[in-house]
Structures are given as structure tokens and as C-alpha cells.
Coordinates of C-alpha atoms in Angstrom, one line a residue:
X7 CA 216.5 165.1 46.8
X8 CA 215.5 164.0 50.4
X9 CA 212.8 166.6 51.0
X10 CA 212.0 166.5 47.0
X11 CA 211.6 162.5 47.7
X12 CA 209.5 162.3 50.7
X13 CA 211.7 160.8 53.0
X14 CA 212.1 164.2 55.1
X15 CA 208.4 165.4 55.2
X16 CA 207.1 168.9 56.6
X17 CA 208.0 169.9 59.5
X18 CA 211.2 167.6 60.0
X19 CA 214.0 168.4 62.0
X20 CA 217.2 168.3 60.1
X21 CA 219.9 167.5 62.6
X22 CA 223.5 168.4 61.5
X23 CA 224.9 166.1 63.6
X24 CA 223.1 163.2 61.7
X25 CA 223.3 164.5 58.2
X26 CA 226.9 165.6 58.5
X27 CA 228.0 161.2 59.3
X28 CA 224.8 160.6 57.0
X29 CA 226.4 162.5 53.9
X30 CA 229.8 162.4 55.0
X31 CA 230.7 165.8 54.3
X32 CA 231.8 168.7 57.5
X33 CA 229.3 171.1 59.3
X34 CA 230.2 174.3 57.2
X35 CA 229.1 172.7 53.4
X36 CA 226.4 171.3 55.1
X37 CA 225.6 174.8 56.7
X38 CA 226.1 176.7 53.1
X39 CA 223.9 174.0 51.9
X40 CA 220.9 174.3 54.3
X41 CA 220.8 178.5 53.6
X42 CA 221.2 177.6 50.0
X43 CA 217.8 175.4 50.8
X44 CA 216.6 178.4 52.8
X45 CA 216.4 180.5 50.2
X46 CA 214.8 178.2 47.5
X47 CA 212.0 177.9 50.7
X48 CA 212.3 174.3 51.2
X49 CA 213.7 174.8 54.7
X50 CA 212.9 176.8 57.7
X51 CA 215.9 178.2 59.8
X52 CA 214.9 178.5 63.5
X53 CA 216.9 180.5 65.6
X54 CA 218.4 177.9 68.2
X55 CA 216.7 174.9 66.8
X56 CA 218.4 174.5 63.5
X57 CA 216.8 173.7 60.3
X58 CA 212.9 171.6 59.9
X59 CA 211.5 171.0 56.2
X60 CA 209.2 173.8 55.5
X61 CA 205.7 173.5 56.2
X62 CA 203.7 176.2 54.2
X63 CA 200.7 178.0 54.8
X64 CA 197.9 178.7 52.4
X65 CA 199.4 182.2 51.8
X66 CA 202.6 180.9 50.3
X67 CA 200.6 178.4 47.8
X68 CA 199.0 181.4 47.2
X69 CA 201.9 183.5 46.5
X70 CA 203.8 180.7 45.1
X71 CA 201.2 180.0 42.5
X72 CA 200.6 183.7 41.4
X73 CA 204.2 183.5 40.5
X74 CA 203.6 180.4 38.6
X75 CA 200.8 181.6 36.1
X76 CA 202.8 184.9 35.3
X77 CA 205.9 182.8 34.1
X78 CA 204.2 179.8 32.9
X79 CA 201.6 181.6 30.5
X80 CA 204.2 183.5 29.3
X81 CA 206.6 180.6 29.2
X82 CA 204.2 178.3 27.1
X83 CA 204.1 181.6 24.5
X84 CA 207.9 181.3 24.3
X85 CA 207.7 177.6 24.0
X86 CA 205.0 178.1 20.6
X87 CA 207.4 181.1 19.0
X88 CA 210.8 178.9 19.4
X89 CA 211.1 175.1 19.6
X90 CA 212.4 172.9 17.7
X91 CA 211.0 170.3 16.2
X92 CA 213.4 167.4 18.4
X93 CA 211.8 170.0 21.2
X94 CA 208.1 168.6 20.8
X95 CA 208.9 165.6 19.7
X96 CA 210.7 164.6 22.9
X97 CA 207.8 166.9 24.9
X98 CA 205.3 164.1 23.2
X99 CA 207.3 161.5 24.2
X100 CA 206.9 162.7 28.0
X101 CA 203.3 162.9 27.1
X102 CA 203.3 159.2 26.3
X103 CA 205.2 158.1 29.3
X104 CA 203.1 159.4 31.6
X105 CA 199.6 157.9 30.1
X106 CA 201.7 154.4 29.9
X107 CA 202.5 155.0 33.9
X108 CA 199.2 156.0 34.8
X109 CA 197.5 153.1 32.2
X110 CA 200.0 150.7 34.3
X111 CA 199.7 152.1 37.4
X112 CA 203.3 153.0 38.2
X113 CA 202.7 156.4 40.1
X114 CA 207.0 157.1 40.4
X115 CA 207.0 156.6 36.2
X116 CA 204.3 159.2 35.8
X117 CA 206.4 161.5 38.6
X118 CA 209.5 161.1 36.2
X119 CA 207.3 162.1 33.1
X120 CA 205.4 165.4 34.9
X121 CA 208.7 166.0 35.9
X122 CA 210.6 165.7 32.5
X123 CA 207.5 167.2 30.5
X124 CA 208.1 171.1 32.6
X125 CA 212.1 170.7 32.0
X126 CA 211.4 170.4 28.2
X127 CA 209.1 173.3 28.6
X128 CA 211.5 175.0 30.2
X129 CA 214.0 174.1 27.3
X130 CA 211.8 175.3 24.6
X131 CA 211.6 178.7 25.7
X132 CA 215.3 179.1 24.6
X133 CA 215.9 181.9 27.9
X134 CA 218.5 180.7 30.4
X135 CA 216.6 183.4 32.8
X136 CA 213.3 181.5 32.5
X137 CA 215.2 178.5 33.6
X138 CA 216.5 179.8 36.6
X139 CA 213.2 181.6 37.9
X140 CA 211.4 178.5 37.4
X141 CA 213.4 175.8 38.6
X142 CA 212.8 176.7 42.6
X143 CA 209.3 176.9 42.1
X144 CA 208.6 174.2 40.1
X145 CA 211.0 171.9 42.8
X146 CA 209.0 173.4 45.2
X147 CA 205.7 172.2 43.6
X148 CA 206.9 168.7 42.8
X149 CA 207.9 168.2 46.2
X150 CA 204.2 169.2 47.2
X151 CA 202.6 167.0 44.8
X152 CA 204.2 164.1 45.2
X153 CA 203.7 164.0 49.1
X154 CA 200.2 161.9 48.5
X155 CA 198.6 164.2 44.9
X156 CA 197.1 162.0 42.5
X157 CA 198.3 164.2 39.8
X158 CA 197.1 161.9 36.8
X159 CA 194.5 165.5 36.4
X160 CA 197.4 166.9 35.6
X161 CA 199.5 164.9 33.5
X162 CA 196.2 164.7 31.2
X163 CA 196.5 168.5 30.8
X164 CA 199.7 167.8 29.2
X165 CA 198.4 166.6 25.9
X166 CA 196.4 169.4 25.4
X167 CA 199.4 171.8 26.0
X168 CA 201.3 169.7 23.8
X169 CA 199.4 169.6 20.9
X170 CA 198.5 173.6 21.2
X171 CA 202.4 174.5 21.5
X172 CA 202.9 171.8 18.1
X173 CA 200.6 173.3 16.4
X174 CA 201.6 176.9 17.1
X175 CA 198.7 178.0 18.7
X176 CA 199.7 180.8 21.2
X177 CA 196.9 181.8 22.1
X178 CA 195.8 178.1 23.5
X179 CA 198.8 177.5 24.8
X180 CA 198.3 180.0 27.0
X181 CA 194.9 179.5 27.8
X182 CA 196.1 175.7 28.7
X183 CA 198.8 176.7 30.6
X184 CA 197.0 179.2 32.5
X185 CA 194.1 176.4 33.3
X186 CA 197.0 173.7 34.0
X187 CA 198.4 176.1 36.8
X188 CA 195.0 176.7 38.3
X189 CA 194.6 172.9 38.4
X190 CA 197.9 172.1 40.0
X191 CA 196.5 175.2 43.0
X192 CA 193.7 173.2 43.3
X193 CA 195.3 170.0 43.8
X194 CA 197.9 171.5 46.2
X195 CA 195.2 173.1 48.4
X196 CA 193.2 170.4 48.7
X197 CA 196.5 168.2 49.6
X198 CA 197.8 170.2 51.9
X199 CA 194.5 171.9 53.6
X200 CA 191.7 170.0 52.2
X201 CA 190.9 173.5 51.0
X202 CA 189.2 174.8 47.4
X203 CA 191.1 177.9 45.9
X204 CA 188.7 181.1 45.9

């Protein structure tokens, strides 16, 4: 939630000593728990140094983001075929939370809703397996985004997604989902490199 949050940017050293009286839990959790954030890629573990916040390279966006439009096209398809109607009604309500953040300025609301709109996206694709392959990559990309992004680009994307997956539209769905994962490269590349994707 720390790195997730912002308070331990890229590059940060994460000193056991400190976390372990920070957290108030022993070295070994706090040793399964930094591998465990190894693997999900949101730490670095350097060999006599410990563990710093990851700081990526354009190849893992790139990577990272290939990933992403292979499970999220496919995921939006999923999302058309099987929710519910509570499903899109509550993915419409995320909708609206976000436009009232951005229309009153309040950038952590409209983090909450980008956030809540891709876990009921998740949801609707009724696969457990989905879940789990997306979760670490979509915590990896909220983390990114929320360093400095202005992501109110992508939150407007939602809408579009929204009404294609309501209306049961499979084909735009994953035309929009495909566009709304090129955006979010976009927006990560220029954030993190003040770079433009090929």
C-alpha cells in the first residue's frame, strides 16, 4: 500500500530494520513479504543492499503493457458475454464517480473510481484465473499512474467502455479496451520517460 500510495517512490531503499519497528512484525514475515513483492515486480532485491522500490525501464512498460492488451481485450469480451445486470450498473456507478471527482477536482476520488471501475471489470468476466493474472499488473499500473499521471484521459475512456460492454457490443468493447490500454502506455511513457510509444 506504501509503494501503491506514493510514500515509498522508485528507487527507495527499504530498510528492514525500519519497517520491521515501523510494522511491528519480525524480520522473517517481513522477508516472505518483500519476495512476495519481488515477484509481483514492485521491488528490486539487491544482493547485499536489501530491497529499493522498483524503478522500471521502458522495456518493462513495454512488456508490461503487451501483457495488458492480450488480457484486457479479451477480458472486456468476457465482461460483454457474462455480467449481470447489478455488474453494469455498479460499473456505471464508478463511471459517475470519477466525472464527479474530476468535475470537483478531487484527484484521490477519481484514483478510487479508476481503481474500482477495473476490479468490476475484473468481476464481470466471472474467471477466478482472469483475476489473478490481472491483479499484479494492474497494481503495478496504478502505482505508476498515480506517481504525478493526470489520468482524467483515461477515466473518460471509461464511459465509452461502459456503454459498449451494456449494450453487448463485443466487438467495441474490444476495440475500446484495446484503445484504453494504448492510452494508459502513452500516459505511462510520457510519466515516467517523457517518451511517446512507437
Amino acid at each position: 500500500d506504501r509503494i501503491t500510495g506514493g510514500d515509498y517512490s522508485p528507487g527507495y531503499r527499504l530498510k528492514e530494520r525500519d519497517l520491521v519497528e515501523e510494522i511491528g512484525i519480525s524480520r522473517i514475515p517481513l522477508r516472505e513479504a518483500l519476495r512476495s513483492l519481488a515477484t509481483e515486480g514492485f521491488v528490486t532485491l539487491v544482493p547485499r543492499k536489501g530491497a529499493v522500490v522498483t524503478q522500471l525501464k521502458p522495456n518493462d512498460l513495454e512488456e508490461i503493457f503487451e501483457v495488458r492488451e492480450a488480457l484486457e481485450t479479451h477480458q472486456a469480451v468476457l465482461a460483454t458475454r457474462k455480467a449481470t445486470q447489478p455488474e453494469v450498473a455498479e460499473l456505471f456507478r464508478e463511471v459517475e464517480a470519477s466525472e464527479r471527482a474530476w468535475a470537483a477536482g478531487d484527484r484521490q476520488a477519481a484514483d478510487r473510481a479508476n481503481v474500482a471501475f477495473h476490479a468490476v471489470l475484473v468481476q464481470m468476466t466471472h474467471n477466478d484465473l482472469f483475476t489473478r493474472l490481472l491483479e499484479p499488473l494492474q497494481n503495478r499500473l496504478n502505482w505508476l499512474l498515480r506517481q504525478n499521471a493526470d489520468q482524467r484521459e483515461l477515466c473518460l475512456e471509461h464511459r465509452d467502455l461502459a456503454e459498449a460492454i451494456a449494450g453487448g457490443d463485443e466487438i467495441a468493447a474490444q476495440r475500446l479496451a484495446r484503445q484504453h490500454v494504448h492510452t494508459s502506455k502513452r500516459v505511462a511513457l510520457e510519466l515516467l520517460f517523457g517518451d511517446e510509444p512507437d
